[in-house]
PDB file of C-alpha atoms in Angstrom:
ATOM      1  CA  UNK D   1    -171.175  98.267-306.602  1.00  0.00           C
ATOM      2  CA  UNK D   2    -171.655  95.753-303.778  1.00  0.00           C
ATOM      3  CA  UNK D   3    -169.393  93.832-304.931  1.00  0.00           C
ATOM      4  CA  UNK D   4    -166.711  96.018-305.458  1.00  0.00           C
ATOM      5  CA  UNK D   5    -167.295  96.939-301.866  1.00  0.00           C
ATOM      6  CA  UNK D   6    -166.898  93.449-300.520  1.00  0.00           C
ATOM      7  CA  UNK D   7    -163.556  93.353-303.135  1.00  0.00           C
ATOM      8  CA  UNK D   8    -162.182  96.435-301.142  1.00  0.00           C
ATOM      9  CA  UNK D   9    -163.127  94.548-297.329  1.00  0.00           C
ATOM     10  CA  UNK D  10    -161.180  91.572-298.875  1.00  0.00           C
ATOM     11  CA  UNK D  11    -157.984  93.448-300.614  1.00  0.00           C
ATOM     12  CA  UNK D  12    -157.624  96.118-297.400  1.00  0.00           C
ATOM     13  CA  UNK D  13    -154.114  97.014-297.208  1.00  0.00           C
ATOM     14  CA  UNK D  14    -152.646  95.412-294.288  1.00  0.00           C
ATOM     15  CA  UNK D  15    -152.125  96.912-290.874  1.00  0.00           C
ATOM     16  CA  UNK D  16    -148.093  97.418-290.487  1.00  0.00           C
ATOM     17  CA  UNK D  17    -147.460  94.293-287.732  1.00  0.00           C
ATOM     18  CA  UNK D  18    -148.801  91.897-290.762  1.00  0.00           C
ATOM     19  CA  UNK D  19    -145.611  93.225-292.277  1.00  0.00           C
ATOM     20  CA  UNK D  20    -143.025  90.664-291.058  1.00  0.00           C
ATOM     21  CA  UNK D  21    -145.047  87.921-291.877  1.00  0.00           C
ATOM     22  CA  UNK D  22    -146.006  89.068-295.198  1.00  0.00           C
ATOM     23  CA  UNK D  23    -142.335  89.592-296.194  1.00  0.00           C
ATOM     24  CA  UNK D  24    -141.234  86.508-294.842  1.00  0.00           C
ATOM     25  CA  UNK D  25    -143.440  84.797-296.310  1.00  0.00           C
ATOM     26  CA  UNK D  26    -142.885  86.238-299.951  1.00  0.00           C
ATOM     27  CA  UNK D  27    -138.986  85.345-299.222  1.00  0.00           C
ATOM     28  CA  UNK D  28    -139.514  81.494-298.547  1.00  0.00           C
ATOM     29  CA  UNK D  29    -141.527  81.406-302.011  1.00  0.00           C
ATOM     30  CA  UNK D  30    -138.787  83.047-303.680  1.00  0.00           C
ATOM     31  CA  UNK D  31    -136.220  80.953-302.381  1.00  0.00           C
ATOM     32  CA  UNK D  32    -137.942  78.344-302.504  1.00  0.00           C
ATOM     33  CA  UNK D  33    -139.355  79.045-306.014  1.00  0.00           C
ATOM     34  CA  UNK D  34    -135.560  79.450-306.789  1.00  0.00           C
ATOM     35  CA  UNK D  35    -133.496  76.941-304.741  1.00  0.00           C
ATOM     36  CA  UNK D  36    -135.847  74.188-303.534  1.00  0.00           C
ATOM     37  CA  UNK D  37    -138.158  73.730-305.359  1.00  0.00           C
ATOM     38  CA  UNK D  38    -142.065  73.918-306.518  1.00  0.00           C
ATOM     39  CA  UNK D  39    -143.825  72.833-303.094  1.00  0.00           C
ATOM     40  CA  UNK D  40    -142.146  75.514-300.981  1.00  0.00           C
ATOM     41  CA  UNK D  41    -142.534  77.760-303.695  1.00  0.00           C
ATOM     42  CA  UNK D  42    -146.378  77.237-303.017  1.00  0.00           C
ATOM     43  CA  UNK D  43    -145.929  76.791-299.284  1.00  0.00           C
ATOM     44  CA  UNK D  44    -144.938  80.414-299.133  1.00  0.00           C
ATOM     45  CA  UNK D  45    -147.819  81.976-301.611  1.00  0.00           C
ATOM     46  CA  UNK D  46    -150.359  80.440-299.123  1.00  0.00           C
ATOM     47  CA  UNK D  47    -148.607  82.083-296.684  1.00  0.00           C
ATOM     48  CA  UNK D  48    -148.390  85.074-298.247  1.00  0.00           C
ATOM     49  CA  UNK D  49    -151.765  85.362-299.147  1.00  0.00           C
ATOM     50  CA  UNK D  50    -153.481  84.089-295.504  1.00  0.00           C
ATOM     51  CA  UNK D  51    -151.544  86.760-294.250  1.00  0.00           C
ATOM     52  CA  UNK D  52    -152.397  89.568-296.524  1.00  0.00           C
ATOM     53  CA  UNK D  53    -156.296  88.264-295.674  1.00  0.00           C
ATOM     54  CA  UNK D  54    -155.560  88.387-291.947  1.00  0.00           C
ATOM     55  CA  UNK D  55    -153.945  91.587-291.729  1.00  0.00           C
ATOM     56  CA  UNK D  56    -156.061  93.593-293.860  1.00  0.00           C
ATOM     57  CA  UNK D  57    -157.026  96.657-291.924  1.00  0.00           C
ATOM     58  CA  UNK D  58    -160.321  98.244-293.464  1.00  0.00           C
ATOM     59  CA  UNK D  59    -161.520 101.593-292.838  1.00  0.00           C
ATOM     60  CA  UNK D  60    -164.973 101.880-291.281  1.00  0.00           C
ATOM     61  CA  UNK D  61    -167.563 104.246-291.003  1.00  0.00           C
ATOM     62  CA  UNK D  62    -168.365 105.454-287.165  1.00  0.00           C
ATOM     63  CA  UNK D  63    -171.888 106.686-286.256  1.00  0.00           C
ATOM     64  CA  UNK D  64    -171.543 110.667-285.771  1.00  0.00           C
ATOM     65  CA  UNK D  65    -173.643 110.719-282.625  1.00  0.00           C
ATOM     66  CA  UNK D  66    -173.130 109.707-278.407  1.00  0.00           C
ATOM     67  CA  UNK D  67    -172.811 105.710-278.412  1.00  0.00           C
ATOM     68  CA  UNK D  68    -170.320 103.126-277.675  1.00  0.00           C
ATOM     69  CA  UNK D  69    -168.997 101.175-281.346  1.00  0.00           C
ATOM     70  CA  UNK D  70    -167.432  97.871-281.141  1.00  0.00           C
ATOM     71  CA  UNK D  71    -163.809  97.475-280.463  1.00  0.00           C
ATOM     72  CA  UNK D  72    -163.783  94.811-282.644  1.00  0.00           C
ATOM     73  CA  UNK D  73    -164.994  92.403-285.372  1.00  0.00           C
ATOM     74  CA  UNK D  74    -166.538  89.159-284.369  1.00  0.00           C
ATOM     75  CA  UNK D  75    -168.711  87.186-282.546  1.00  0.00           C
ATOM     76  CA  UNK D  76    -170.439  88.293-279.260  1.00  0.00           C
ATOM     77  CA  UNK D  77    -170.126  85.326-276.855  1.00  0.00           C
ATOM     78  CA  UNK D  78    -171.226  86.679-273.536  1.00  0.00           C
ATOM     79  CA  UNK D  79    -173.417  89.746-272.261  1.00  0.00           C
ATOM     80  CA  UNK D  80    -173.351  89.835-268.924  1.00  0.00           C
ATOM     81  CA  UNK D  81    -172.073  92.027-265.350  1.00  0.00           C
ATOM     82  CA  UNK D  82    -168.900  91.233-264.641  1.00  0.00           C
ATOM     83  CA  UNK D  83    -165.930  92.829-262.286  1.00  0.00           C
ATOM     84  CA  UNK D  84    -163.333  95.288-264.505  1.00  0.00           C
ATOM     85  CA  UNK D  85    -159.666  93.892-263.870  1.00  0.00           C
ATOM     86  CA  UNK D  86    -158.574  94.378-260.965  1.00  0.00           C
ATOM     87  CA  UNK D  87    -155.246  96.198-262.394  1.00  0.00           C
ATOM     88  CA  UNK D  88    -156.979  99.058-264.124  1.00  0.00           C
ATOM     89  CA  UNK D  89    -158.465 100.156-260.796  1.00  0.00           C
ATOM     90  CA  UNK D  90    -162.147 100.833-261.799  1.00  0.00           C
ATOM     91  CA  UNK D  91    -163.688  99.348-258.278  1.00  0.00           C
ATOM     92  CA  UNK D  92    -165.469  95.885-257.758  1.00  0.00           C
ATOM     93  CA  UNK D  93    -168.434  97.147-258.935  1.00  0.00           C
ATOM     94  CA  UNK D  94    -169.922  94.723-261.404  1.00  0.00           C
ATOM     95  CA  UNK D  95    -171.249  96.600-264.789  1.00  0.00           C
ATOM     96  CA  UNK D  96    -172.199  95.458-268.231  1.00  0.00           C
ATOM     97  CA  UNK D  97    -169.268  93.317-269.900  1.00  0.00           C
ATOM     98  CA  UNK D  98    -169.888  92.367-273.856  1.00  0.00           C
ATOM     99  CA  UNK D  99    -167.050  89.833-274.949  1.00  0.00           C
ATOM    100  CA  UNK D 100    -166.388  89.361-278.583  1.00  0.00           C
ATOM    101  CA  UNK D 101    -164.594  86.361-279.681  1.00  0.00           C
ATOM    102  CA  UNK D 102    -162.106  87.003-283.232  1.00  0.00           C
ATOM    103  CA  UNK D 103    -161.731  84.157-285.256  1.00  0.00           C
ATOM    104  CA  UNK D 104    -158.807  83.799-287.345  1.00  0.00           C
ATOM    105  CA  UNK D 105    -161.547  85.006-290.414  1.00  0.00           C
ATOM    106  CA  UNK D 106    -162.189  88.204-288.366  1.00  0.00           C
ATOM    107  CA  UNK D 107    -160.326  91.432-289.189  1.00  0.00           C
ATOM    108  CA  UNK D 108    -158.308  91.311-285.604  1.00  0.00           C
ATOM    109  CA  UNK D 109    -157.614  95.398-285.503  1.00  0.00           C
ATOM    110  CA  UNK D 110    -159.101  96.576-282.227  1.00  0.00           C
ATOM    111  CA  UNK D 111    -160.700 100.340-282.315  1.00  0.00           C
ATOM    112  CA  UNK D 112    -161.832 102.698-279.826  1.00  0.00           C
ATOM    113  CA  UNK D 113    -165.380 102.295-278.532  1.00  0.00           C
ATOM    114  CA  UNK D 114    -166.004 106.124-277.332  1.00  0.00           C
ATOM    115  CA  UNK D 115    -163.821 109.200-277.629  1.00  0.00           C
ATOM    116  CA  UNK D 116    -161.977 109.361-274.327  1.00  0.00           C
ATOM    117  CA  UNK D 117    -158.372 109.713-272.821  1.00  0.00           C
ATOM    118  CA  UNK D 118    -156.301 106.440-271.859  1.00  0.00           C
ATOM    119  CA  UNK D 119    -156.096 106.516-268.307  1.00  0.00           C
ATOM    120  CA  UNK D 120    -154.202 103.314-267.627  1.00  0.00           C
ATOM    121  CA  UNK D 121    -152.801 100.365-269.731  1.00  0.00           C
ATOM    122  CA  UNK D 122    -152.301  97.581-267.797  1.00  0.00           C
ATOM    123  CA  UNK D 123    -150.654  94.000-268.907  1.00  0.00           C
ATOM    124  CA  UNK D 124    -150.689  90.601-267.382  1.00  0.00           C
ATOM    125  CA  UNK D 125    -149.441  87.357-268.695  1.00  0.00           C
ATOM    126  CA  UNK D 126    -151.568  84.641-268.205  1.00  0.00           C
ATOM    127  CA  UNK D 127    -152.798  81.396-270.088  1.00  0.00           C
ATOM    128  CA  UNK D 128    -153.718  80.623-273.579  1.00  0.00           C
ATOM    129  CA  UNK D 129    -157.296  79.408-273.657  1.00  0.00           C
ATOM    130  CA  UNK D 130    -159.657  79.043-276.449  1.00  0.00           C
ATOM    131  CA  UNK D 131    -161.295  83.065-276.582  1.00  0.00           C
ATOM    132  CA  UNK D 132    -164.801  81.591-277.060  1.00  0.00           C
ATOM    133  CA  UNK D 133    -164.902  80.421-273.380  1.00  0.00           C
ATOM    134  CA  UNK D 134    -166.317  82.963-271.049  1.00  0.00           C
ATOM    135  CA  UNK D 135    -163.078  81.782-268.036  1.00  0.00           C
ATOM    136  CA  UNK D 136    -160.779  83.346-271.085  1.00  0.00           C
ATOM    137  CA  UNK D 137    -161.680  86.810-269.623  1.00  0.00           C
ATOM    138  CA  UNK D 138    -160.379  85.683-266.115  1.00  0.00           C
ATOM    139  CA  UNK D 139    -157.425  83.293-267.080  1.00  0.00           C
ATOM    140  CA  UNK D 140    -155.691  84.199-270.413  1.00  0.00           C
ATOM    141  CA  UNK D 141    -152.966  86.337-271.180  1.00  0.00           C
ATOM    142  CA  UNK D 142    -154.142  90.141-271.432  1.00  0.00           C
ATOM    143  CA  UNK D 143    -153.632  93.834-272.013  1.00  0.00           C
ATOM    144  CA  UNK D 144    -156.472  96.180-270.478  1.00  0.00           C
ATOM    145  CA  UNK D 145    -157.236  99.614-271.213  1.00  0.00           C
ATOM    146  CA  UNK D 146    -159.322 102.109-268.961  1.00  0.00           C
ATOM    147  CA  UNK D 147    -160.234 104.522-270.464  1.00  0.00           C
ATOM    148  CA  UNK D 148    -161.883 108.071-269.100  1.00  0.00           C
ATOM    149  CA  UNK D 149    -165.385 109.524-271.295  1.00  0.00           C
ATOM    150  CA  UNK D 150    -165.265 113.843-271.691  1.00  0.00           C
ATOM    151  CA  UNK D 151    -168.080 113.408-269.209  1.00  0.00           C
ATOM    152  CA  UNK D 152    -165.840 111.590-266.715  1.00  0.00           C
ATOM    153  CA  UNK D 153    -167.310 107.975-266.882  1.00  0.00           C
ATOM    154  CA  UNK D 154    -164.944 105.154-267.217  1.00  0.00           C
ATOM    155  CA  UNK D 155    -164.735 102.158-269.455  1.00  0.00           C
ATOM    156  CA  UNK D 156    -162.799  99.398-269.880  1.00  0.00           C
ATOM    157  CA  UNK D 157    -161.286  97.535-273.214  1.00  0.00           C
ATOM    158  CA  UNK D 158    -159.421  94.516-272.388  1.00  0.00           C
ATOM    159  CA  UNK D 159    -157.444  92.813-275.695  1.00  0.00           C
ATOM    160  CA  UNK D 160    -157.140  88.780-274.923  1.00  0.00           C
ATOM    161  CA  UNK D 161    -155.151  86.338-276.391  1.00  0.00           C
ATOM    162  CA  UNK D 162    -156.472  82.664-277.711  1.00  0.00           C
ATOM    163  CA  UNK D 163    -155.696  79.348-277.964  1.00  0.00           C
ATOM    164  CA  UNK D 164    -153.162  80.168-280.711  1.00  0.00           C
ATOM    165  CA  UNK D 165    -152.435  83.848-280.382  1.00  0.00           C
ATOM    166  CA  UNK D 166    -149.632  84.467-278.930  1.00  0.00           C
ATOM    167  CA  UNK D 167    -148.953  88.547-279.399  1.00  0.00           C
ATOM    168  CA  UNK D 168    -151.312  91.626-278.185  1.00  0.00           C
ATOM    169  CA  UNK D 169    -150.037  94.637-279.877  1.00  0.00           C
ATOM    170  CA  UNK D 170    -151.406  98.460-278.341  1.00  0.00           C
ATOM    171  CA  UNK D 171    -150.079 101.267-280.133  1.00  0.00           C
ATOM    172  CA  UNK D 172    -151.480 103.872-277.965  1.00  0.00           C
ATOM    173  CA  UNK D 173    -149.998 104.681-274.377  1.00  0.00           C
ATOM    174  CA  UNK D 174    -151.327 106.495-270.717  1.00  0.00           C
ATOM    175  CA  UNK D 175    -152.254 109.981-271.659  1.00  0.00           C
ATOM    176  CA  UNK D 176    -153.362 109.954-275.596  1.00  0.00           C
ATOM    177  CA  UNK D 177    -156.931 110.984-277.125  1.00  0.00           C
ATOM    178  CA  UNK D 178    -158.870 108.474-278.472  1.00  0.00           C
ATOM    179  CA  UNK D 179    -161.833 108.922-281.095  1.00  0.00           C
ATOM    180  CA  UNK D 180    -164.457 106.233-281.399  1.00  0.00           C
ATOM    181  CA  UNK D 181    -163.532 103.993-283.820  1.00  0.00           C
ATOM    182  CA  UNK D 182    -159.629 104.917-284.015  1.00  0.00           C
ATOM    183  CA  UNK D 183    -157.641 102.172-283.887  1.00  0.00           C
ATOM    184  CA  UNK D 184    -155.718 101.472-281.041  1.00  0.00           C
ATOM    185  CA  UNK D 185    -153.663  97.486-281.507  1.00  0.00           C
ATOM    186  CA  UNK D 186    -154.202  94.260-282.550  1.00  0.00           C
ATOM    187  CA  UNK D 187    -153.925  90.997-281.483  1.00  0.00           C
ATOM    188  CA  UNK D 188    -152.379  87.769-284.069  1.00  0.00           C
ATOM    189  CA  UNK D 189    -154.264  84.923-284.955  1.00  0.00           C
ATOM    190  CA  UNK D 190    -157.391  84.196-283.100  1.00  0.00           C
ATOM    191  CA  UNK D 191    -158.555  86.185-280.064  1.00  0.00           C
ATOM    192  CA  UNK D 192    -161.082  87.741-278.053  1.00  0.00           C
ATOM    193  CA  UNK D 193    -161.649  91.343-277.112  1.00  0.00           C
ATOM    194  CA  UNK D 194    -163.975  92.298-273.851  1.00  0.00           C
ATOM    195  CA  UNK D 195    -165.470  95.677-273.691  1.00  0.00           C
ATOM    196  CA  UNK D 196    -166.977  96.918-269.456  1.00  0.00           C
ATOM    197  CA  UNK D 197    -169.669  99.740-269.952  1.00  0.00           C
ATOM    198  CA  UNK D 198    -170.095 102.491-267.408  1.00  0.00           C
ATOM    199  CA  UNK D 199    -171.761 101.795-264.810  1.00  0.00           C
ATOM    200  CA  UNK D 200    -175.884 102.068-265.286  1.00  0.00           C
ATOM    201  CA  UNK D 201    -175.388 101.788-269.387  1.00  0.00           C
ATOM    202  CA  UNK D 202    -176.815  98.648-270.572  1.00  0.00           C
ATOM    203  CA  UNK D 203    -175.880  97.406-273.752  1.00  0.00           C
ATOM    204  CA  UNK D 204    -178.044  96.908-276.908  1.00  0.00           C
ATOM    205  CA  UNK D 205    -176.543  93.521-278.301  1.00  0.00           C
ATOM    206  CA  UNK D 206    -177.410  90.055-277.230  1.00  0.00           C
ATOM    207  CA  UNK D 207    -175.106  86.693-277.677  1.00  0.00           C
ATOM    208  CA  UNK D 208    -174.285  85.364-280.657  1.00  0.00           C
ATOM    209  CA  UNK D 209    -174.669  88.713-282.978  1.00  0.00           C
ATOM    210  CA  UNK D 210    -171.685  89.583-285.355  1.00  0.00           C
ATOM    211  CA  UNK D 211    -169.692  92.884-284.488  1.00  0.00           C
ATOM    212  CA  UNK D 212    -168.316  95.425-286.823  1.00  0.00           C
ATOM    213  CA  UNK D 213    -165.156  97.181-285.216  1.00  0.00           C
ATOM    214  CA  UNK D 214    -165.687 100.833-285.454  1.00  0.00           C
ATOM    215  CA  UNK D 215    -169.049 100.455-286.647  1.00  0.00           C
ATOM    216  CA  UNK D 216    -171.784  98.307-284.411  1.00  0.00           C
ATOM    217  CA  UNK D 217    -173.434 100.525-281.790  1.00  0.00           C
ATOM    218  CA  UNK D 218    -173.029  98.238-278.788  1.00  0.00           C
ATOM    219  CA  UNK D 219    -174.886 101.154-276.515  1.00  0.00           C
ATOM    220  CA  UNK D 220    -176.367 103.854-276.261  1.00  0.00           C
ATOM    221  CA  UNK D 221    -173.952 106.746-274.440  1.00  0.00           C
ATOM    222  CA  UNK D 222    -176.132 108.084-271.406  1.00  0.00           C
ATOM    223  CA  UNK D 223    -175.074 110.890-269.582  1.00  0.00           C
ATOM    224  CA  UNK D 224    -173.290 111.287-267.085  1.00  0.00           C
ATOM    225  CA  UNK D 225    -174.713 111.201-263.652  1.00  0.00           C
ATOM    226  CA  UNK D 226    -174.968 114.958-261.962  1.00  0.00           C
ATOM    227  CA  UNK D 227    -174.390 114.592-257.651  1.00  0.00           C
ATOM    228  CA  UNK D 228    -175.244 118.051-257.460  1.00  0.00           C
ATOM    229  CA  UNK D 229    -178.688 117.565-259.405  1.00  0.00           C
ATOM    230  CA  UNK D 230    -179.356 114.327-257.383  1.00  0.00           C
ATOM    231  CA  UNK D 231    -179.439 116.217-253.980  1.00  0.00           C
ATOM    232  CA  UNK D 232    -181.244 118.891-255.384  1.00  0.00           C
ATOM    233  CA  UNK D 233    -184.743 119.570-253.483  1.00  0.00           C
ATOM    234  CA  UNK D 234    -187.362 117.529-254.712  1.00  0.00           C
ATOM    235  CA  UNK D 235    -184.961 114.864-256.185  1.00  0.00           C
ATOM    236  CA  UNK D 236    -186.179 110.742-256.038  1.00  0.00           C
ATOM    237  CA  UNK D 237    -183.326 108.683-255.311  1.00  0.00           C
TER     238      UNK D 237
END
């Protein structure tokens, strides 16, 4: 059974921007099959077949219970406070920031950490850095998400492009329902995906753990804070 499991992670049907390549790909080894000759014939399977691996689009299990998931498979290559972009709006407050780098290996479909409504999708061109370096956040090409928690917390989900990515896909827009773990874009070839906590939520994962999109419990979801109940009589601040 395991290994019919790991067949299914490996043989996931693609996500739908794959397509182009996919089909392109299967057209230059038919040509090429046809006209050409043997080597593009081959040129164009290996094509075909990296991008059927790259593309596939699993479906994953979400815990059923208050906590912040991965947005996305990979590597976590920094854990540390950091500033939200400036474009989303979310103050200069520094909070919790876990960065996951995606290498071209990793399934590159981003998901929803939390259940929450998209309060602002903001874009900005910018560089193409390797992902794994922690300036990538800072200086590479981005789209960033805010998005607003039931209990009124905000978080922020920032899709980054690499050294060779050169496309950041987000299917959702300002206004739409997330659940945790639904997905939301993708980004081509090699990336990195940055996810800013509430403010006062640390997270549970440390540098150099692999991420499950959808699936890793990056924290735990603490509630949010009560101003009435903190200038109640008798309250500590």
């Amino acid at each position: 059974m395991a290994l019919i499991e790991s067949l299914r992670l490996v043989l996931a049907p693609p996500h739908p921007a794959g397509r182009p390549f996919i089909i392109g790909g299967a057209a230059v080894a038919v040509v090429g099959g046809l006209l050409l000759g043997s080597w593009l014939f081959w040129l164009g399977v290996a094509f075909t077949l990296f991008c059927l691996y790259f593309f596939r689009d699993p479906e994953r299990v979400t815990p059923d219970r208050p906590v912040f998931v991965a947005p996305a498979d990979g590597r976590v290559v920094s854990v540390a406070p950091a500033v939200p972009p400036a474009e989303l709006g979310l103050g200069a407050t520094p909070r919790w920031r876990v960065a996951i780098f995606l290498s071209v290996l990793d399934v590159h479909v981003n998901r929803s950490p939390v259940d929450g409504i998209v309060t602002r999708i903001a874009y900005r061109h910018g560089k193409f850095l390797n992902a794994s370096l922690d300036k990538a956040s800072d200086d590479n090409e981005r789209n960033a998400l805010a998005i607003r928690l039931p209990g009124g917390q905000e978080i922020a989900v920032v899709q980054i492009a690499g050294l060779i990515a050169r496309r950041i896909l987000c299917n959702v827009r300002e206004g739409d329902q997330l659940r945790a773990g639904e997905r939301f874009g993708i980004i081509r070839f090699g990336s990195r995906t940055d996810l800013y906590l509430p403010e006062g939520v640390k997270p549970v994962v440390t540098e150099g753990q692999l991420m499950i999109g959808g699936e890793t419990v990056i924290a735990e979801l603490a509630p949010a804070p009560n101003p009435a109940a903190a200038m109640a009589p008798g309250t500590v601040l």
